[in-house]
Short mmCIF file of C-alpha atoms in Angstrom, two decimals:
data_model
loop_
_atom_site.label_atom_id
_atom_site.label_comp_id
_atom_site.label_asym_id
_atom_site.label_seq_id
_atom_site.Cartn_x
_atom_site.Cartn_y
_atom_site.Cartn_z
CA UNK A 1 -96.84 5.39 -6.19
CA UNK A 2 -93.47 6.74 -5.77
CA UNK A 3 -92.16 9.10 -8.57
CA UNK A 4 -88.79 10.95 -8.49
CA UNK A 5 -88.94 14.63 -8.49
CA UNK A 6 -85.74 16.11 -9.60
CA UNK A 7 -84.61 18.81 -8.86
CA UNK A 8 -86.82 19.83 -6.04
CA UNK A 9 -89.51 22.00 -7.76
CA UNK A 10 -88.99 25.81 -6.67
CA UNK A 11 -92.85 25.96 -6.29
CA UNK A 12 -96.03 23.94 -7.02
CA UNK A 13 -97.78 26.99 -8.28
CA UNK A 14 -97.66 26.11 -11.97
CA UNK A 15 -99.29 29.49 -12.88
CA UNK A 16 -95.79 31.17 -12.25
CA UNK A 17 -93.54 28.39 -12.79
CA UNK A 18 -93.47 25.67 -15.76
CA UNK A 19 -90.15 23.98 -15.31
CA UNK A 20 -90.11 20.30 -15.77
CA UNK A 21 -90.02 19.37 -12.12
CA UNK A 22 -92.81 21.60 -11.11
CA UNK A 23 -94.82 20.20 -14.04
CA UNK A 24 -94.21 16.73 -12.92
CA UNK A 25 -95.88 17.39 -9.57
CA UNK A 26 -98.23 20.28 -10.16
CA UNK A 27 -99.62 18.41 -13.40
CA UNK A 28 -101.49 16.13 -11.05
CA UNK A 29 -102.82 19.24 -8.97
CA UNK A 30 -103.78 21.40 -11.74
CA UNK A 31 -105.83 21.13 -15.10
CA UNK A 32 -106.64 22.95 -18.28
CA UNK A 33 -109.66 22.81 -20.45
CA UNK A 34 -108.29 20.20 -22.50
CA UNK A 35 -105.67 17.34 -22.69
CA UNK A 36 -104.17 15.71 -25.68
CA UNK A 37 -103.46 12.17 -26.87
CA UNK A 38 -100.02 11.10 -28.44
CA UNK A 39 -101.15 12.40 -31.82
CA UNK A 40 -102.07 15.84 -30.42
CA UNK A 41 -105.75 15.25 -30.64
CA UNK A 42 -107.64 17.34 -28.28
CA UNK A 43 -109.39 15.46 -25.51
CA UNK A 44 -111.88 16.81 -22.85
CA UNK A 45 -110.41 17.96 -19.62
CA UNK A 46 -112.33 20.81 -17.73
CA UNK A 47 -114.27 21.19 -20.89
CA UNK A 48 -116.45 18.38 -21.87
CA UNK A 49 -116.99 19.63 -25.33
CA UNK A 50 -116.40 22.49 -27.67
CA UNK A 51 -117.43 24.11 -30.94
CA UNK A 52 -115.44 26.13 -33.37
CA UNK A 53 -117.56 28.38 -35.88
CA UNK A 54 -117.09 27.66 -39.50
CA UNK A 55 -114.93 30.98 -39.95
CA UNK A 56 -112.54 29.68 -37.15
CA UNK A 57 -113.03 32.84 -35.10
CA UNK A 58 -115.22 31.69 -32.32
CA UNK A 59 -114.46 28.81 -29.91
CA UNK A 60 -117.23 27.93 -27.58
CA UNK A 61 -116.22 25.63 -24.47
CA UNK A 62 -118.83 23.60 -22.42
CA UNK A 63 -117.41 23.09 -19.11
CA UNK A 64 -117.83 20.03 -16.90
CA UNK A 65 -120.51 21.10 -14.35
CA UNK A 66 -119.29 18.90 -11.32
CA UNK A 67 -115.70 19.96 -11.04
CA UNK A 68 -114.68 21.80 -7.83
CA UNK A 69 -111.63 23.45 -6.58
CA UNK A 70 -109.66 21.60 -3.91
CA UNK A 71 -111.18 23.99 -1.38
CA UNK A 72 -114.59 23.16 -2.32
CA UNK A 73 -115.47 26.09 -4.31
CA UNK A 74 -117.18 25.33 -7.79
CA UNK A 75 -115.08 25.67 -10.93
CA UNK A 76 -116.98 27.86 -13.32
CA UNK A 77 -116.84 30.09 -16.43
CA UNK A 78 -115.52 32.94 -14.24
CA UNK A 79 -112.35 30.94 -13.58
CA UNK A 80 -111.67 30.59 -17.27
CA UNK A 81 -112.36 34.14 -18.10
CA UNK A 82 -110.01 35.45 -15.27
CA UNK A 83 -107.26 32.78 -16.02
CA UNK A 84 -107.15 33.44 -19.73
CA UNK A 85 -108.13 37.23 -19.81
CA UNK A 86 -106.28 38.49 -16.77
CA UNK A 87 -103.88 36.08 -14.97
CA UNK A 88 -101.88 34.40 -17.77
CA UNK A 89 -101.71 37.71 -19.70
CA UNK A 90 -99.69 39.10 -16.97
CA UNK A 91 -97.51 36.30 -15.88
CA UNK A 92 -97.30 33.72 -18.69
CA UNK A 93 -95.28 34.69 -21.92
CA UNK A 94 -96.23 31.64 -23.80
CA UNK A 95 -99.85 31.96 -22.95
CA UNK A 96 -99.79 35.59 -23.56
CA UNK A 97 -98.76 34.98 -27.19
CA UNK A 98 -101.69 32.68 -27.60
CA UNK A 99 -104.50 34.56 -25.98
CA UNK A 100 -103.41 37.97 -27.28
CA UNK A 101 -105.18 36.79 -30.49
CA UNK A 102 -108.45 37.15 -28.64
CA UNK A 103 -110.75 39.81 -29.40
CA UNK A 104 -112.94 38.98 -26.42
CA UNK A 105 -113.26 36.20 -23.82
CA UNK A 106 -116.66 36.04 -22.04
CA UNK A 107 -118.81 33.80 -19.84
CA UNK A 108 -122.16 32.91 -21.50
CA UNK A 109 -123.32 31.19 -18.33
CA UNK A 110 -121.71 29.57 -15.50
CA UNK A 111 -120.46 26.65 -17.55
CA UNK A 112 -119.86 28.02 -21.04
CA UNK A 113 -117.10 30.44 -22.13
CA UNK A 114 -116.61 31.87 -25.69
CA UNK A 115 -113.47 33.11 -27.12
CA UNK A 116 -113.65 35.32 -30.07
CA UNK A 117 -110.41 35.87 -32.26
CA UNK A 118 -109.27 38.85 -34.00
CA UNK A 119 -108.35 36.49 -36.92
CA UNK A 120 -108.20 32.82 -37.46
CA UNK A 121 -105.27 31.26 -35.40
CA UNK A 122 -104.80 27.55 -36.23
CA UNK A 123 -102.80 26.37 -33.20
CA UNK A 124 -105.53 28.02 -30.86
CA UNK A 125 -106.90 24.80 -29.35
CA UNK A 126 -103.23 23.69 -28.69
CA UNK A 127 -102.83 26.31 -25.95
CA UNK A 128 -105.43 24.78 -23.74
CA UNK A 129 -102.88 22.21 -21.99
CA UNK A 130 -101.93 22.12 -18.46
CA UNK A 131 -98.57 24.03 -18.55
CA UNK A 132 -99.89 26.67 -21.05
CA UNK A 133 -103.14 27.39 -19.66
CA UNK A 134 -103.50 26.07 -16.22
CA UNK A 135 -106.87 27.09 -14.76
CA UNK A 136 -106.40 29.45 -11.65
CA UNK A 137 -109.11 30.03 -8.93
CA UNK A 138 -110.57 33.57 -9.40
CA UNK A 139 -111.82 33.65 -5.81
CA UNK A 140 -108.31 33.32 -4.59
CA UNK A 141 -106.41 35.52 -7.18
CA UNK A 142 -108.81 38.16 -8.46
CA UNK A 143 -107.42 41.61 -7.26
CA UNK A 144 -104.28 40.31 -5.71
CA UNK A 145 -100.55 40.52 -6.50
CA UNK A 146 -100.24 37.19 -8.25
CA UNK A 147 -96.52 36.66 -7.43
CA UNK A 148 -96.92 37.31 -3.63
CA UNK A 149 -100.36 35.78 -3.14
CA UNK A 150 -100.06 33.53 -0.12
CA UNK A 151 -101.91 30.70 -1.91
CA UNK A 152 -98.79 30.25 -4.01
CA UNK A 153 -97.67 28.18 -1.10
CA UNK A 154 -100.64 25.97 -0.82
CA UNK A 155 -101.80 25.29 -4.56
CA UNK A 156 -105.44 24.85 -5.07
CA UNK A 157 -106.39 23.17 -8.24
CA UNK A 158 -109.15 20.84 -9.84
CA UNK A 159 -106.98 18.00 -10.62
CA UNK A 160 -107.11 14.49 -9.45
CA UNK A 161 -104.52 14.87 -6.64
CA UNK A 162 -104.19 17.56 -3.97
CA UNK A 163 -101.11 18.60 -1.84
CA UNK A 164 -101.09 16.73 1.44
CA UNK A 165 -97.55 17.40 2.67
CA UNK A 166 -94.38 18.99 1.42
CA UNK A 167 -91.09 18.32 3.58
CA UNK A 168 -88.77 20.49 1.92
CA UNK A 169 -85.69 18.46 0.82
CA UNK A 170 -87.43 15.20 1.70
CA UNK A 171 -90.60 14.62 -0.30
CA UNK A 172 -93.80 15.95 -1.55
CA UNK A 173 -97.04 13.92 -0.91
CA UNK A 174 -100.18 14.24 -2.91
CA UNK A 175 -103.43 12.52 -1.69
CA UNK A 176 -106.55 11.38 -3.85
CA UNK A 177 -108.93 14.19 -4.52
CA UNK A 178 -112.23 12.39 -3.43
CA UNK A 179 -114.37 15.02 -5.15
CA UNK A 180 -112.65 14.66 -8.65
CA UNK A 181 -114.94 15.29 -11.58
CA UNK A 182 -113.47 12.25 -13.35
CA UNK A 183 -115.71 9.21 -13.17
CA UNK A 184 -113.79 6.54 -11.22
CA UNK A 185 -110.78 8.52 -11.06
CA UNK A 186 -107.95 8.69 -9.90
CA UNK A 187 -106.92 5.10 -9.42
CA UNK A 188 -104.30 5.66 -6.76
CA UNK A 189 -104.58 6.80 -3.19
CA UNK A 190 -101.20 8.61 -2.86
CA UNK A 191 -98.35 10.06 -4.95
CA UNK A 192 -95.12 10.33 -3.10
CA UNK A 193 -92.24 12.39 -4.83
CA UNK A 194 -88.98 11.78 -2.84
CA UNK A 195 -86.37 14.45 -3.30
CA UNK A 196 -83.25 12.77 -4.53
CA UNK A 197 -80.36 15.24 -5.39
CA UNK A 198 -77.75 12.35 -6.13
CA UNK A 199 -77.88 10.73 -9.68
CA UNK A 200 -76.64 7.54 -8.14
CA UNK A 201 -79.45 7.32 -5.45
CA UNK A 202 -81.98 8.04 -8.06
CA UNK A 203 -80.64 4.99 -10.21
CA UNK A 204 -80.65 2.81 -7.03
CA UNK A 205 -84.23 3.88 -6.15
CA UNK A 206 -85.58 2.70 -9.38
CA UNK A 207 -83.29 -0.48 -9.36
CA UNK A 208 -84.53 -1.60 -6.03
CA UNK A 209 -88.25 -0.59 -6.62
CA UNK A 210 -88.08 2.23 -4.07
CA UNK A 211 -89.67 4.41 -6.75
CA UNK A 212 -91.77 3.34 -9.71
CA UNK A 213 -91.23 6.10 -12.25
CA UNK A 214 -88.55 8.58 -13.40
CA UNK A 215 -88.66 11.13 -16.26
CA UNK A 216 -86.77 13.57 -18.35
CA UNK A 217 -83.07 13.45 -17.26
CA UNK A 218 -83.72 12.02 -13.60
CA UNK A 219 -81.54 9.28 -14.69
CA UNK A 220 -78.08 9.69 -16.18
CA UNK A 221 -78.36 8.60 -19.72
CA UNK A 222 -75.42 6.07 -19.31
CA UNK A 223 -77.52 4.37 -16.66
CA UNK A 224 -80.89 3.99 -18.76
CA UNK A 225 -79.80 0.95 -21.01
CA UNK A 226 -78.82 -1.17 -17.91
CA UNK A 227 -82.22 -0.05 -16.06
CA UNK A 228 -84.32 -0.84 -19.16
CA UNK A 229 -83.16 -4.50 -19.02
CA UNK A 230 -84.49 -4.96 -15.55
CA UNK A 231 -87.76 -7.05 -15.60
CA UNK A 232 -89.57 -4.79 -13.11
CA UNK A 233 -88.83 -1.64 -15.29
CA UNK A 234 -90.27 -0.49 -18.74
CA UNK A 235 -88.50 2.03 -20.85
CA UNK A 236 -91.37 4.34 -22.42
CA UNK A 237 -90.35 6.93 -24.90
CA UNK A 238 -93.88 8.39 -25.37
CA UNK A 239 -95.27 11.34 -23.39
CA UNK A 240 -92.64 13.96 -24.54
CA UNK A 241 -94.58 15.01 -27.71
CA UNK A 242 -95.62 18.46 -26.36
CA UNK A 243 -91.95 18.98 -25.11
CA UNK A 244 -90.28 17.75 -28.32
CA UNK A 245 -86.69 18.67 -27.45
CA UNK A 246 -83.93 19.46 -29.91
CA UNK A 247 -80.22 19.57 -29.04
CA UNK A 248 -78.64 22.20 -31.30
CA UNK A 249 -75.87 24.54 -31.81
CA UNK A 250 -76.73 28.22 -32.24
CA UNK A 251 -74.38 30.50 -34.02
CA UNK A 252 -73.91 34.37 -33.82
CA UNK A 253 -74.37 35.04 -37.43
CA UNK A 254 -73.15 38.78 -37.06
CA UNK A 255 -69.68 37.65 -36.13
CA UNK A 256 -67.24 36.20 -38.76
CA UNK A 257 -66.82 33.52 -39.98
CA UNK A 258 -70.31 32.53 -38.85
CA UNK A 259 -71.82 35.07 -40.94
CA UNK A 260 -70.97 33.20 -44.04
CA UNK A 261 -73.34 30.49 -44.96
CA UNK A 262 -70.57 28.39 -46.46
CA UNK A 263 -68.94 28.24 -42.92
CA UNK A 264 -72.19 26.92 -41.43
CA UNK A 265 -72.74 24.44 -44.08
CA UNK A 266 -68.96 23.19 -43.55
CA UNK A 267 -69.76 22.71 -39.89
CA UNK A 268 -72.94 20.74 -40.73
CA UNK A 269 -71.02 18.39 -43.13
CA UNK A 270 -68.36 17.98 -40.23
CA UNK A 271 -70.82 16.94 -37.61
CA UNK A 272 -71.35 13.19 -37.08
CA UNK A 273 -74.90 13.15 -35.82
CA UNK A 274 -75.12 9.50 -35.42
CA UNK A 275 -72.07 9.55 -33.03
CA UNK A 276 -73.94 12.05 -31.09
CA UNK A 277 -77.17 10.09 -30.72
CA UNK A 278 -75.25 6.92 -30.12
CA UNK A 279 -72.32 7.91 -27.94
CA UNK A 280 -73.63 10.86 -26.11
CA UNK A 281 -77.37 9.95 -25.89
CA UNK A 282 -76.73 6.38 -25.71
CA UNK A 283 -79.07 5.37 -28.42
CA UNK A 284 -81.94 7.58 -26.81
CA UNK A 285 -81.61 10.31 -29.43
CA UNK A 286 -82.51 10.49 -33.07
CA UNK A 287 -80.46 12.57 -35.43
CA UNK A 288 -82.28 15.87 -36.39
CA UNK A 289 -82.96 17.33 -39.80
CA UNK A 290 -83.08 20.76 -38.50
CA UNK A 291 -84.32 22.93 -35.52
CA UNK A 292 -87.97 21.40 -35.54
CA UNK A 293 -88.45 18.02 -33.70
CA UNK A 294 -89.81 15.41 -35.64
CA UNK A 295 -92.46 14.92 -33.01
CA UNK A 296 -93.84 18.17 -33.62
CA UNK A 297 -97.20 18.51 -35.72
CA UNK A 298 -96.72 18.94 -39.37
CA UNK A 299 -93.03 18.13 -39.15
CA UNK A 300 -91.55 17.22 -42.55
CA UNK A 301 -88.09 15.60 -43.46
CA UNK A 302 -88.38 17.10 -47.08
CA UNK A 303 -85.48 19.39 -46.08
CA UNK A 304 -81.74 19.82 -47.01
CA UNK A 305 -79.99 17.08 -45.26
CA UNK A 306 -76.33 17.62 -44.55
CA UNK A 307 -74.46 14.25 -44.62
CA UNK A 308 -71.27 13.56 -42.72
CA UNK A 309 -68.83 14.58 -45.58
CA UNK A 310 -65.36 16.01 -44.48
CA UNK A 311 -64.30 16.57 -48.01
CA UNK A 312 -67.15 18.79 -48.86
CA UNK A 313 -66.60 20.65 -45.52
CA UNK A 314 -62.88 21.30 -46.46
CA UNK A 315 -64.06 22.42 -50.09
CA UNK A 316 -66.44 24.97 -48.60
CA UNK A 317 -63.78 26.31 -46.25
CA UNK A 318 -61.09 26.47 -49.21
CA UNK A 319 -63.94 28.18 -51.40
CA UNK A 320 -63.94 30.94 -48.59
CA UNK A 321 -60.20 31.39 -48.70
CA UNK A 322 -59.52 29.97 -45.18
CA UNK A 323 -56.50 27.60 -44.78
CA UNK A 324 -55.82 24.81 -42.13
CA UNK A 325 -53.58 26.17 -39.35
CA UNK A 326 -53.08 25.96 -35.41
CA UNK A 327 -56.36 27.72 -34.95
#
């Protein structure tokens, strides 16, 4: 399978870099304890099962027993304790905010890990996805400078694919991991990620079948409706649930007139969100009701909605004592 990688990843070591292009490739190399379905329900990953104490303080993960690192070393509880207790706490701000809730992280044996929290923390399980808590091999990183470790250039994970070749500026090639712990997986022998810096070349590659997948903003949005009509291509919007992006304007509320809530309300009433979603995002966006994406867990649309109403916007500005002029 050929998959666009754009821009070229700066590294494939997802422990230090979690940008989109790195995740696209490294997400096949590294794993976390869990994965998730489209409704955010946790599914087995490197943990085959888990238990949560009734008081919400103790999480016990039962690890798969046949997982190995790409260099042949066994994946064990030692790797989990090192990853979550040491490595991520030093280099990963998002993971640090999650695992600082832990009172302790300890291995009960080679295949059981117990996390004890200081207080109940509802989102805790959500942290065990690949970009937030990628498992890192302790035998290669313990006692080293994580940022300069030579293994950063040759990523070693437990995932279904391993790095076979990286020709900078041309392509990245991953090959099937024959020792992968997932029964019957992976289903492909190779993944090839051509590096295509030109937007037109990326669209042509999809159009002509030279690549079979793109994601995020690989393709200019104005090209998506045209490509989606082609019989050999499917337009799929699922898969971004964890990313859940929101396009928004942020104001410096310490500076006039943005420090007046009436001014901010006036701007909201003056914005045509449907125009943005249709003309700028070519129908691929959905008007937002606030800074929280509708794909986020526990999202609600029971909020104040500012409709397009220029008369109301003008009235709010009048109330502030502002007058229309060249500025």
